[in-house]
PDB file of C-alpha atoms in Angstrom:
ATOM      1  CA  MET A  12       0.188  -0.337   0.456  1.00 45.00           C
ATOM      2  CA  SER A  13       1.711   3.825  -1.193  1.00 45.00           C
ATOM      3  CA  SER A  14       2.053   5.993   1.575  1.00 49.00           C
ATOM      4  CA  GLU A  15      -0.128   8.074  -0.494  1.00 56.00           C
ATOM      5  CA  CYS A  16      -2.875   6.106  -0.681  1.00 69.00           C
ATOM      6  CA  VAL A  17      -2.725   5.272   3.337  1.00 79.00           C
ATOM      7  CA  TRP A  18      -4.805   7.292   5.742  1.00 86.00           C
ATOM      8  CA  SER A  19      -4.743   7.693   9.631  1.00 88.00           C
ATOM      9  CA  ILE A  20      -7.788   7.157  11.573  1.00 89.00           C
ATOM     10  CA  GLY A  21      -8.387  10.556  12.068  1.00 90.00           C
ATOM     11  CA  GLU A  22      -8.144  11.548   8.183  1.00 89.00           C
ATOM     12  CA  LEU A  23     -10.298   7.933   7.303  1.00 89.00           C
ATOM     13  CA  ALA A  24     -13.181   9.200  10.040  1.00 90.00           C
ATOM     14  CA  GLU A  25     -12.624  13.224   8.577  1.00 91.00           C
ATOM     15  CA  HIS A  26     -13.648  11.671   5.210  1.00 89.00           C
ATOM     16  CA  ALA A  27     -16.876   9.671   6.471  1.00 89.00           C
ATOM     17  CA  GLY A  28     -17.709  11.985   9.125  1.00 89.00           C
ATOM     18  CA  VAL A  29     -17.576  10.462  11.712  1.00 90.00           C
ATOM     19  CA  THR A  30     -15.616  10.329  14.901  1.00 92.00           C
ATOM     20  CA  VAL A  31     -12.377   8.821  15.385  1.00 92.00           C
ATOM     21  CA  LYS A  32     -14.223   7.055  18.554  1.00 93.00           C
ATOM     22  CA  THR A  33     -16.616   5.330  15.760  1.00 92.00           C
ATOM     23  CA  VAL A  34     -13.801   4.620  13.882  1.00 91.00           C
ATOM     24  CA  ARG A  35     -12.158   2.460  16.683  1.00 91.00           C
ATOM     25  CA  PHE A  36     -15.145   0.886  17.729  1.00 92.00           C
ATOM     26  CA  TYR A  37     -15.644  -0.995  14.365  1.00 91.00           C
ATOM     27  CA  SER A  38     -12.290  -1.186  14.408  1.00 90.00           C
ATOM     28  CA  ASP A  39     -11.907  -3.299  17.531  1.00 88.00           C
ATOM     29  CA  SER A  40     -15.384  -5.084  16.764  1.00 87.00           C
ATOM     30  CA  GLY A  41     -13.160  -6.752  13.698  1.00 86.00           C
ATOM     31  CA  LEU A  42     -16.035  -5.214  11.190  1.00 89.00           C
ATOM     32  CA  LEU A  43     -13.131  -2.440   9.802  1.00 88.00           C
ATOM     33  CA  PRO A  44     -10.155  -4.434   9.242  1.00 81.00           C
ATOM     34  CA  GLU A  45      -6.936  -2.131   9.325  1.00 73.00           C
ATOM     35  CA  GLY A  46      -4.696  -2.099   6.200  1.00 67.00           C
ATOM     36  CA  ALA A  47      -1.561  -1.171   8.368  1.00 65.00           C
ATOM     37  CA  ARG A  48       0.388  -0.120  11.319  1.00 73.00           C
ATOM     38  CA  SER A  49       2.753   2.756  11.218  1.00 67.00           C
ATOM     39  CA  ALA A  50       6.511   2.216  12.678  1.00 60.00           C
ATOM     40  CA  GLY A  51       4.822   3.539  15.793  1.00 59.00           C
ATOM     41  CA  GLY A  52       2.177   0.876  15.708  1.00 67.00           C
ATOM     42  CA  HIS A  53      -0.461   3.641  15.214  1.00 76.00           C
ATOM     43  CA  ARG A  54      -3.970   2.595  12.497  1.00 81.00           C
ATOM     44  CA  ARG A  55      -3.504   3.144   8.950  1.00 84.00           C
ATOM     45  CA  TYR A  56      -6.147   2.618   6.340  1.00 87.00           C
ATOM     46  CA  GLY A  57      -6.225   1.909   2.747  1.00 82.00           C
ATOM     47  CA  PRO A  58      -9.523   3.975   0.886  1.00 81.00           C
ATOM     48  CA  GLU A  59     -11.153   0.551   0.522  1.00 85.00           C
ATOM     49  CA  ALA A  60     -11.608   1.052   4.050  1.00 89.00           C
ATOM     50  CA  LEU A  61     -14.291   4.210   3.548  1.00 90.00           C
ATOM     51  CA  GLU A  62     -16.703   2.323   0.818  1.00 90.00           C
ATOM     52  CA  ARG A  63     -16.604  -0.687   4.162  1.00 90.00           C
ATOM     53  CA  LEU A  64     -17.558   2.105   6.755  1.00 92.00           C
ATOM     54  CA  ARG A  65     -20.159   3.840   4.880  1.00 91.00           C
ATOM     55  CA  LEU A  66     -21.276  -0.035   4.564  1.00 91.00           C
ATOM     56  CA  ILE A  67     -20.974  -0.404   8.059  1.00 92.00           C
ATOM     57  CA  ARG A  68     -22.913   3.225   8.985  1.00 91.00           C
ATOM     58  CA  SER A  69     -25.588   1.822   6.309  1.00 91.00           C
ATOM     59  CA  LEU A  70     -26.703  -1.094   8.279  1.00 90.00           C
ATOM     60  CA  ARG A  71     -26.294   0.186  11.553  1.00 90.00           C
ATOM     61  CA  ALA A  72     -29.087   2.627  10.228  1.00 89.00           C
ATOM     62  CA  LEU A  73     -31.197   0.019   9.867  1.00 88.00           C
ATOM     63  CA  ASP A  74     -30.743  -0.784  13.374  1.00 87.00           C
ATOM     64  CA  LEU A  75     -28.857  -4.580  12.703  1.00 88.00           C
ATOM     65  CA  PRO A  76     -26.910  -5.710  15.731  1.00 87.00           C
ATOM     66  CA  VAL A  77     -23.005  -5.225  14.987  1.00 87.00           C
ATOM     67  CA  PRO A  78     -23.035  -9.307  15.368  1.00 87.00           C
ATOM     68  CA  GLU A  79     -25.365  -8.714  12.282  1.00 87.00           C
ATOM     69  CA  VAL A  80     -23.436  -6.420  10.393  1.00 89.00           C
ATOM     70  CA  GLY A  81     -20.473  -8.558  10.108  1.00 88.00           C
ATOM     71  CA  ARG A  82     -22.410 -11.644   8.641  1.00 86.00           C
ATOM     72  CA  VAL A  83     -23.668  -9.282   6.360  1.00 87.00           C
ATOM     73  CA  LEU A  84     -19.719  -7.946   5.598  1.00 86.00           C
ATOM     74  CA  ASP A  85     -18.988 -11.895   5.849  1.00 80.00           C
ATOM     75  CA  GLY A  86     -21.804 -13.256   2.907  1.00 76.00           C
ATOM     76  CA  GLU A  87     -23.739 -11.192   0.815  1.00 61.00           C
ATOM     77  CA  GLY A  88     -26.888 -13.877   0.718  1.00 65.00           C
ATOM     78  CA  ALA A  89     -26.988 -12.533   4.978  1.00 80.00           C
ATOM     79  CA  LEU A  90     -28.451  -9.335   4.079  1.00 83.00           C
ATOM     80  CA  GLU A  91     -32.166 -10.667   3.171  1.00 85.00           C
ATOM     81  CA  ALA A  92     -32.252 -12.948   6.197  1.00 84.00           C
ATOM     82  CA  ALA A  93     -31.200 -10.007   7.943  1.00 85.00           C
ATOM     83  CA  ILE A  94     -33.479  -7.766   6.896  1.00 87.00           C
ATOM     84  CA  GLU A  95     -36.437 -10.086   7.387  1.00 88.00           C
ATOM     85  CA  GLY A  96     -35.811 -10.261  11.023  1.00 86.00           C
ATOM     86  CA  GLN A  97     -35.323  -6.988  11.114  1.00 87.00           C
ATOM     87  CA  LEU A  98     -38.508  -6.017   9.752  1.00 91.00           C
ATOM     88  CA  LEU A  99     -40.066  -8.823  12.276  1.00 89.00           C
ATOM     89  CA  GLU A 100     -38.847  -7.123  15.359  1.00 88.00           C
ATOM     90  CA  VAL A 101     -40.137  -4.093  14.307  1.00 90.00           C
ATOM     91  CA  GLY A 102     -43.588  -5.212  13.414  1.00 90.00           C
ATOM     92  CA  SER A 103     -43.621  -6.481  17.016  1.00 88.00           C
ATOM     93  CA  ARG A 104     -42.577  -3.510  18.109  1.00 91.00           C
ATOM     94  CA  LEU A 105     -45.213  -1.390  16.105  1.00 93.00           C
ATOM     95  CA  ALA A 106     -47.630  -4.250  17.534  1.00 91.00           C
ATOM     96  CA  GLU A 107     -46.983  -3.105  20.872  1.00 93.00           C
ATOM     97  CA  LEU A 108     -46.998   0.360  20.818  1.00 94.00           C
ATOM     98  CA  ARG A 109     -50.511   0.043  18.977  1.00 96.00           C
ATOM     99  CA  TRP A 110     -52.022  -1.941  22.153  1.00 95.00           C
ATOM    100  CA  ARG A 111     -50.315   0.458  24.168  1.00 95.00           C
ATOM    101  CA  GLU A 112     -51.624   3.309  22.139  1.00 96.00           C
ATOM    102  CA  ALA A 113     -55.467   1.760  22.421  1.00 96.00           C
ATOM    103  CA  ALA A 114     -55.483   1.022  26.233  1.00 95.00           C
ATOM    104  CA  LEU A 115     -53.916   4.167  26.506  1.00 95.00           C
ATOM    105  CA  GLN A 116     -57.336   5.542  25.177  1.00 96.00           C
ATOM    106  CA  LEU A 117     -59.328   3.375  26.685  1.00 96.00           C
ATOM    107  CA  VAL A 118     -58.332   4.460  30.412  1.00 95.00           C
ATOM    108  CA  ARG A 119     -57.941   7.865  28.734  1.00 95.00           C
ATOM    109  CA  ASP A 120     -62.320   8.079  27.674  1.00 95.00           C
ATOM    110  CA  CYS A 121     -64.057   5.195  30.065  1.00 94.00           C
ATOM    111  CA  ALA A 122     -66.013   7.144  32.870  1.00 94.00           C
ATOM    112  CA  PRO A 123     -63.935   8.093  36.335  1.00 93.00           C
ATOM    113  CA  GLU A 124     -66.073   5.609  38.045  1.00 95.00           C
ATOM    114  CA  GLU A 125     -64.476   2.915  35.145  1.00 95.00           C
ATOM    115  CA  ARG A 126     -61.416   3.511  35.531  1.00 94.00           C
ATOM    116  CA  ALA A 127     -60.053   1.866  38.682  1.00 95.00           C
ATOM    117  CA  GLU A 128     -61.602  -1.152  37.071  1.00 95.00           C
ATOM    118  CA  ARG A 129     -60.147  -0.683  33.287  1.00 95.00           C
ATOM    119  CA  LEU A 130     -56.643  -0.286  34.652  1.00 95.00           C
ATOM    120  CA  ARG A 131     -56.550  -3.386  37.225  1.00 95.00           C
ATOM    121  CA  LEU A 132     -58.285  -5.607  33.415  1.00 95.00           C
ATOM    122  CA  VAL A 133     -55.004  -4.129  31.259  1.00 94.00           C
ATOM    123  CA  GLY A 134     -52.627  -3.691  33.190  1.00 93.00           C
ATOM    124  CA  ALA A 135     -52.703  -7.341  33.565  1.00 94.00           C
ATOM    125  CA  VAL A 136     -52.147  -8.155  29.570  1.00 93.00           C
ATOM    126  CA  THR A 137     -49.063  -7.623  28.549  1.00 90.00           C
ATOM    127  CA  ALA A 138     -48.679  -5.535  25.269  1.00 87.00           C
ATOM    128  CA  PRO A 139     -48.660  -7.318  22.514  1.00 88.00           C
ATOM    129  CA  PRO A 140     -51.303  -9.646  24.461  1.00 93.00           C
ATOM    130  CA  SER A 141     -50.563 -13.667  24.576  1.00 93.00           C
ATOM    131  CA  THR A 142     -53.203 -15.776  23.766  1.00 95.00           C
ATOM    132  CA  ALA A 143     -50.969 -18.405  26.304  1.00 94.00           C
ATOM    133  CA  SER A 144     -53.777 -17.950  29.382  1.00 93.00           C
ATOM    134  CA  LEU A 145     -56.874 -18.965  26.461  1.00 95.00           C
ATOM    135  CA  VAL A 146     -54.715 -22.284  25.291  1.00 94.00           C
ATOM    136  CA  ARG A 147     -53.663 -23.019  28.734  1.00 91.00           C
ATOM    137  CA  PHE A 148     -58.333 -22.149  29.704  1.00 91.00           C
ATOM    138  CA  TRP A 149     -59.210 -25.298  26.721  1.00 91.00           C
ATOM    139  CA  ARG A 150     -56.633 -27.600  27.680  1.00 88.00           C
ATOM    140  CA  LEU A 151     -58.576 -27.547  31.256  1.00 85.00           C
ATOM    141  CA  TRP A 152     -61.611 -27.711  29.312  1.00 85.00           C
ATOM    142  CA  LEU A 153     -61.555 -30.172  26.801  1.00 86.00           C
ATOM    143  CA  PRO A 154     -62.120 -33.904  27.460  1.00 81.00           C
ATOM    144  CA  PRO A 155     -58.530 -35.910  28.467  1.00 76.00           C
ATOM    145  CA  ARG A 156     -56.297 -37.624  25.954  1.00 77.00           C
ATOM    146  CA  LEU A 157     -57.620 -35.731  22.706  1.00 83.00           C
ATOM    147  CA  PRO A 158     -55.245 -36.538  19.831  1.00 87.00           C
ATOM    148  CA  ALA A 159     -52.489 -33.623  19.895  1.00 89.00           C
ATOM    149  CA  GLU A 160     -53.978 -32.782  15.650  1.00 89.00           C
ATOM    150  CA  VAL A 161     -57.887 -32.667  16.777  1.00 88.00           C
ATOM    151  CA  LEU A 162     -56.801 -30.141  19.578  1.00 90.00           C
ATOM    152  CA  SER A 163     -54.840 -28.408  17.272  1.00 90.00           C
ATOM    153  CA  ARG A 164     -57.164 -28.328  14.858  1.00 86.00           C
ATOM    154  CA  PHE A 165     -59.829 -26.845  17.989  1.00 88.00           C
ATOM    155  CA  LEU A 166     -57.588 -24.475  18.776  1.00 91.00           C
ATOM    156  CA  GLU A 167     -57.240 -23.086  15.638  1.00 89.00           C
ATOM    157  CA  GLN A 168     -61.367 -22.636  15.922  1.00 85.00           C
ATOM    158  CA  ALA A 169     -61.718 -21.138  19.405  1.00 90.00           C
ATOM    159  CA  VAL A 170     -58.643 -18.776  20.073  1.00 93.00           C
ATOM    160  CA  PRO A 171     -58.983 -15.711  18.039  1.00 91.00           C
ATOM    161  CA  GLU A 172     -56.336 -13.678  16.028  1.00 90.00           C
ATOM    162  CA  LEU A 173     -55.296 -10.769  17.667  1.00 92.00           C
ATOM    163  CA  PRO A 174     -55.470  -7.433  15.355  1.00 90.00           C
ATOM    164  CA  ASP A 175     -52.020  -6.160  15.166  1.00 88.00           C
ATOM    165  CA  ALA A 176     -54.311  -2.260  15.310  1.00 92.00           C
ATOM    166  CA  PRO A 177     -56.925  -2.747  17.382  1.00 94.00           C
ATOM    167  CA  THR A 178     -59.685  -0.860  18.923  1.00 95.00           C
ATOM    168  CA  PRO A 179     -60.280   0.480  22.433  1.00 96.00           C
ATOM    169  CA  GLU A 180     -62.929  -1.751  22.424  1.00 95.00           C
ATOM    170  CA  GLN A 181     -61.221  -4.533  21.113  1.00 95.00           C
ATOM    171  CA  VAL A 182     -58.606  -4.224  23.735  1.00 96.00           C
ATOM    172  CA  LEU A 183     -61.504  -4.304  26.508  1.00 96.00           C
ATOM    173  CA  ALA A 184     -62.470  -7.486  24.663  1.00 96.00           C
ATOM    174  CA  PHE A 185     -59.496  -9.012  25.289  1.00 96.00           C
ATOM    175  CA  ALA A 186     -58.541  -7.989  28.823  1.00 96.00           C
ATOM    176  CA  ARG A 187     -61.808  -9.450  29.787  1.00 96.00           C
ATOM    177  CA  LEU A 188     -61.337 -12.851  28.284  1.00 95.00           C
ATOM    178  CA  HIS A 189     -57.551 -13.070  29.671  1.00 95.00           C
ATOM    179  CA  ALA A 190     -59.626 -12.123  33.454  1.00 94.00           C
ATOM    180  CA  MET A 191     -62.657 -14.599  32.448  1.00 92.00           C
ATOM    181  CA  VAL A 192     -59.883 -17.655  31.761  1.00 91.00           C
ATOM    182  CA  SER A 193     -57.143 -16.918  34.180  1.00 89.00           C
ATOM    183  CA  ALA A 194     -60.016 -17.635  37.220  1.00 85.00           C
ATOM    184  CA  VAL A 195     -60.610 -20.923  36.012  1.00 70.00           C
ATOM    185  CA  CYS A 196     -60.458 -23.543  38.588  1.00 52.00           C
ATOM    186  CA  ALA A 197     -57.997 -25.862  37.314  1.00 47.00           C
ATOM    187  CA  GLY A 198     -58.773 -29.913  37.306  1.00 46.00           C
ATOM    188  CA  GLU A 199     -61.243 -32.491  36.837  1.00 46.00           C
ATOM    189  CA  SER A 200     -63.895 -30.324  38.021  1.00 52.00           C
ATOM    190  CA  CYS A 201     -63.976 -28.032  35.368  1.00 61.00           C
ATOM    191  CA  GLN A 202     -64.900 -30.995  32.501  1.00 65.00           C
ATOM    192  CA  PRO A 203     -68.383 -30.613  31.194  1.00 70.00           C
ATOM    193  CA  VAL A 204     -70.359 -33.738  32.056  1.00 68.00           C
ATOM    194  CA  VAL A 205     -70.639 -35.170  28.124  1.00 66.00           C
ATOM    195  CA  HIS A 206     -66.622 -35.277  28.436  1.00 68.00           C
ATOM    196  CA  ARG A 207     -66.895 -37.759  30.971  1.00 61.00           C
ATOM    197  CA  SER A 208     -68.646 -40.598  29.365  1.00 59.00           C
ATOM    198  CA  GLY A 209     -66.465 -43.376  30.970  1.00 64.00           C
ATOM    199  CA  THR A 210     -64.409 -46.315  29.787  1.00 65.00           C
ATOM    200  CA  GLY A 211     -64.930 -46.155  25.685  1.00 76.00           C
ATOM    201  CA  TYR A 212     -65.799 -42.739  25.623  1.00 82.00           C
ATOM    202  CA  ARG A 213     -63.568 -41.140  22.208  1.00 88.00           C
ATOM    203  CA  PRO A 214     -63.275 -37.690  22.415  1.00 86.00           C
ATOM    204  CA  ALA A 215     -61.532 -37.607  19.125  1.00 89.00           C
ATOM    205  CA  VAL A 216     -64.966 -38.582  17.354  1.00 91.00           C
ATOM    206  CA  LEU A 217     -66.693 -36.095  19.352  1.00 91.00           C
ATOM    207  CA  TYR A 218     -64.585 -33.155  17.988  1.00 91.00           C
ATOM    208  CA  ASP A 219     -63.923 -34.869  14.548  1.00 90.00           C
ATOM    209  CA  GLY A 220     -67.393 -34.337  14.293  1.00 93.00           C
ATOM    210  CA  LEU A 221     -68.253 -30.954  15.842  1.00 92.00           C
ATOM    211  CA  GLY A 222     -66.051 -29.546  13.618  1.00 89.00           C
ATOM    212  CA  GLU A 223     -68.096 -31.251  11.089  1.00 92.00           C
ATOM    213  CA  ALA A 224     -71.788 -29.890  12.357  1.00 95.00           C
ATOM    214  CA  PHE A 225     -70.183 -26.396  12.871  1.00 93.00           C
ATOM    215  CA  ALA A 226     -69.391 -26.311   9.265  1.00 91.00           C
ATOM    216  CA  LEU A 227     -72.398 -27.575   7.935  1.00 95.00           C
ATOM    217  CA  ALA A 228     -74.204 -25.020  10.865  1.00 95.00           C
ATOM    218  CA  ALA A 229     -72.830 -22.218   9.846  1.00 91.00           C
ATOM    219  CA  PRO A 230     -74.210 -21.135   6.586  1.00 93.00           C
ATOM    220  CA  GLU A 231     -77.352 -21.659   8.175  1.00 94.00           C
ATOM    221  CA  LEU A 232     -76.475 -19.165  10.603  1.00 92.00           C
ATOM    222  CA  THR A 233     -74.938 -16.605   7.903  1.00 89.00           C
ATOM    223  CA  ALA A 234     -78.630 -16.412   6.473  1.00 91.00           C
ATOM    224  CA  GLY A 235     -80.021 -16.005   9.609  1.00 91.00           C
ATOM    225  CA  ARG A 236     -81.857 -19.281   9.754  1.00 93.00           C
ATOM    226  CA  ARG A 237     -84.095 -20.248  13.322  1.00 95.00           C
ATOM    227  CA  PRO A 238     -82.682 -23.556  14.669  1.00 96.00           C
ATOM    228  CA  ARG A 239     -83.983 -26.181  12.871  1.00 95.00           C
ATOM    229  CA  GLU A 240     -83.735 -29.750  12.047  1.00 94.00           C
ATOM    230  CA  GLY A 241     -81.833 -31.393   8.938  1.00 96.00           C
ATOM    231  CA  GLU A 242     -78.585 -32.710   8.504  1.00 97.00           C
ATOM    232  CA  ALA A 243     -75.744 -30.095  11.052  1.00 97.00           C
ATOM    233  CA  LEU A 244     -78.340 -31.202  13.683  1.00 97.00           C
ATOM    234  CA  ASP A 245     -78.355 -34.561  12.909  1.00 97.00           C
ATOM    235  CA  CYS A 246     -74.345 -34.874  12.472  1.00 97.00           C
ATOM    236  CA  PHE A 247     -74.025 -32.898  15.430  1.00 97.00           C
ATOM    237  CA  VAL A 248     -75.696 -35.915  17.968  1.00 97.00           C
ATOM    238  CA  ALA A 249     -74.564 -37.915  15.575  1.00 97.00           C
ATOM    239  CA  ALA A 250     -70.939 -36.923  16.949  1.00 96.00           C
ATOM    240  CA  TYR A 251     -72.241 -37.220  20.499  1.00 94.00           C
ATOM    241  CA  ALA A 252     -73.607 -40.803  19.799  1.00 95.00           C
ATOM    242  CA  GLY A 253     -69.748 -41.536  17.907  1.00 94.00           C
ATOM    243  CA  ALA A 254     -67.967 -41.033  20.836  1.00 91.00           C
ATOM    244  CA  ARG A 255     -69.814 -42.959  23.550  1.00 89.00           C
ATOM    245  CA  GLY A 256     -70.426 -46.235  21.441  1.00 91.00           C
ATOM    246  CA  ALA A 257     -74.433 -45.301  20.911  1.00 93.00           C
ATOM    247  CA  ARG A 258     -77.490 -45.331  18.882  1.00 95.00           C
ATOM    248  CA  ASP A 259     -78.502 -42.147  17.881  1.00 96.00           C
ATOM    249  CA  THR A 260     -82.137 -42.745  19.178  1.00 95.00           C
ATOM    250  CA  ALA A 261     -85.095 -40.250  20.574  1.00 94.00           C
ATOM    251  CA  GLY A 262     -84.052 -41.479  23.815  1.00 95.00           C
ATOM    252  CA  PHE A 263     -80.196 -40.223  23.171  1.00 96.00           C
ATOM    253  CA  ARG A 264     -81.349 -37.283  21.914  1.00 96.00           C
ATOM    254  CA  ARG A 265     -83.859 -36.463  24.991  1.00 95.00           C
ATOM    255  CA  GLU A 266     -80.575 -37.210  27.487  1.00 94.00           C
ATOM    256  CA  LEU A 267     -78.456 -35.559  25.438  1.00 94.00           C
ATOM    257  CA  SER A 268     -80.226 -32.257  26.032  1.00 94.00           C
ATOM    258  CA  ARG A 269     -80.244 -32.574  29.535  1.00 92.00           C
ATOM    259  CA  GLU A 270     -77.102 -32.948  29.983  1.00 89.00           C
ATOM    260  CA  LEU A 271     -76.357 -30.172  27.407  1.00 89.00           C
ATOM    261  CA  ALA A 272     -78.811 -27.760  29.287  1.00 86.00           C
ATOM    262  CA  SER A 273     -76.470 -28.531  32.602  1.00 76.00           C
ATOM    263  CA  ASP A 274     -72.958 -28.125  31.630  1.00 71.00           C
ATOM    264  CA  PRO A 275     -71.291 -25.357  32.816  1.00 73.00           C
ATOM    265  CA  ARG A 276     -72.096 -22.499  29.863  1.00 75.00           C
ATOM    266  CA  LEU A 277     -69.179 -20.437  27.693  1.00 85.00           C
ATOM    267  CA  ASP A 278     -71.758 -17.608  26.448  1.00 85.00           C
ATOM    268  CA  ARG A 279     -69.636 -14.693  27.879  1.00 89.00           C
ATOM    269  CA  TYR A 280     -66.148 -16.280  26.234  1.00 92.00           C
ATOM    270  CA  TRP A 281     -67.685 -16.089  22.662  1.00 91.00           C
ATOM    271  CA  GLN A 282     -69.360 -13.038  22.935  1.00 89.00           C
ATOM    272  CA  LEU A 283     -65.987 -11.462  24.180  1.00 93.00           C
ATOM    273  CA  VAL A 284     -64.287 -13.739  20.977  1.00 92.00           C
ATOM    274  CA  ALA A 285     -66.961 -12.306  18.616  1.00 88.00           C
ATOM    275  CA  GLU A 286     -66.578  -8.495  20.099  1.00 90.00           C
ATOM    276  CA  LEU A 287     -62.325  -8.953  19.729  1.00 90.00           C
ATOM    277  CA  ASN A 288     -62.869 -10.219  15.925  1.00 85.00           C
ATOM    278  CA  GLY A 289     -66.034  -8.603  14.879  1.00 75.00           C
ATOM    279  CA  PRO A 290     -68.428  -9.484  12.187  1.00 64.00           C
ATOM    280  CA  ALA A 291     -66.783 -12.376  11.620  1.00 64.00           C
ATOM    281  CA  ALA A 292     -67.376 -16.001  10.502  1.00 68.00           C
ATOM    282  CA  PRO A 293     -69.630 -17.824  13.883  1.00 80.00           C
ATOM    283  CA  THR A 294     -67.831 -19.031  16.523  1.00 86.00           C
ATOM    284  CA  PRO A 295     -67.882 -22.957  17.478  1.00 88.00           C
ATOM    285  CA  GLY A 296     -69.536 -21.348  20.452  1.00 88.00           C
ATOM    286  CA  VAL A 297     -72.936 -19.780  18.729  1.00 89.00           C
ATOM    287  CA  ALA A 298     -73.329 -22.689  16.028  1.00 92.00           C
ATOM    288  CA  HIS A 299     -73.129 -25.385  19.049  1.00 93.00           C
ATOM    289  CA  ASP A 300     -75.818 -23.177  20.868  1.00 92.00           C
ATOM    290  CA  TRP A 301     -77.743 -23.087  17.595  1.00 95.00           C
ATOM    291  CA  LEU A 302     -77.641 -27.022  17.165  1.00 96.00           C
ATOM    292  CA  ARG A 303     -78.830 -27.342  20.832  1.00 95.00           C
ATOM    293  CA  GLU A 304     -81.536 -25.132  20.492  1.00 96.00           C
ATOM    294  CA  ALA A 305     -82.217 -26.993  17.099  1.00 97.00           C
ATOM    295  CA  LEU A 306     -82.161 -30.347  19.012  1.00 96.00           C
ATOM    296  CA  ASP A 307     -84.357 -28.327  21.779  1.00 95.00           C
ATOM    297  CA  ALA A 308     -87.029 -27.776  19.303  1.00 95.00           C
ATOM    298  CA  GLN A 309     -86.790 -30.646  17.584  1.00 95.00           C
ATOM    299  CA  LEU A 310     -87.872 -32.320  20.653  1.00 94.00           C
ATOM    300  CA  ALA A 311     -90.582 -30.276  21.751  1.00 92.00           C
ATOM    301  CA  GLY A 312     -91.945 -30.662  18.393  1.00 88.00           C
ATOM    302  CA  ARG A 313     -92.406 -34.342  18.536  1.00 82.00           C
ATOM    303  CA  ALA A 314     -93.646 -34.199  22.593  1.00 80.00           C
ATOM    304  CA  ALA A 315     -96.112 -31.640  21.042  1.00 75.00           C
ATOM    305  CA  ALA A 316     -97.446 -34.110  18.164  1.00 63.00           C
TER     306      ALA A 316
END
């Protein structure tokens, strides 16, 4: 390297418009190799160091960590991965800020007598929130030994996707939902009667069948039809009968109606999910209630005949 093309650390800093401390930091971090050392041991850099330093500053301006900058400098293919990772992180930060903004608006705009309760509710929820509490709730509520694939399919329907940019009303709905599921009892006492059917009970058959019945009921709900007999109701009853190895008879339907009427209700859960999702497809809870009412209506009609 000729002496005309050699810069001191101060000269490189001046050309790049940065401080000597910045150049020294990137050199000590291994991002900016020295071209040589003077006889007195001072750092010396060639002109190529200026372009590298500018690239380092550009990458750091994108908020890439120093180790990530080093990987990008070592291989061109790492840049795309680094940018994607940074985009994900920025998206997460934005979601956090939007949830915080909506929570602040919720508390600001409520009546003074509501403020303490709303502060307690939103204070128990992280921003952006996690649906882990809802998943735990369903693991307690659903029958034990449910196959993983069946459980996964149900949770996809039952656990709502949270909006990235919520309204204050959606923040309140999720906070209430989180409070509700966090207060649920633990253990076997939480299981509905229809989940405790003894030896031979096949929960996978039940929830596979319920999923099909809910899908059949969805068009009825969307059209605003009243609960009625039909394929959806027959599939609903068959799911319970098949899970127990029983026949779908008039007596079985009467017994099922009594059991469903006596079980704990999750109306509040599904109401809050609807507030979170907005005018979307009917929830499993809404479909289940429609089918249960269709069963009751059918039995009442037969009794009156």
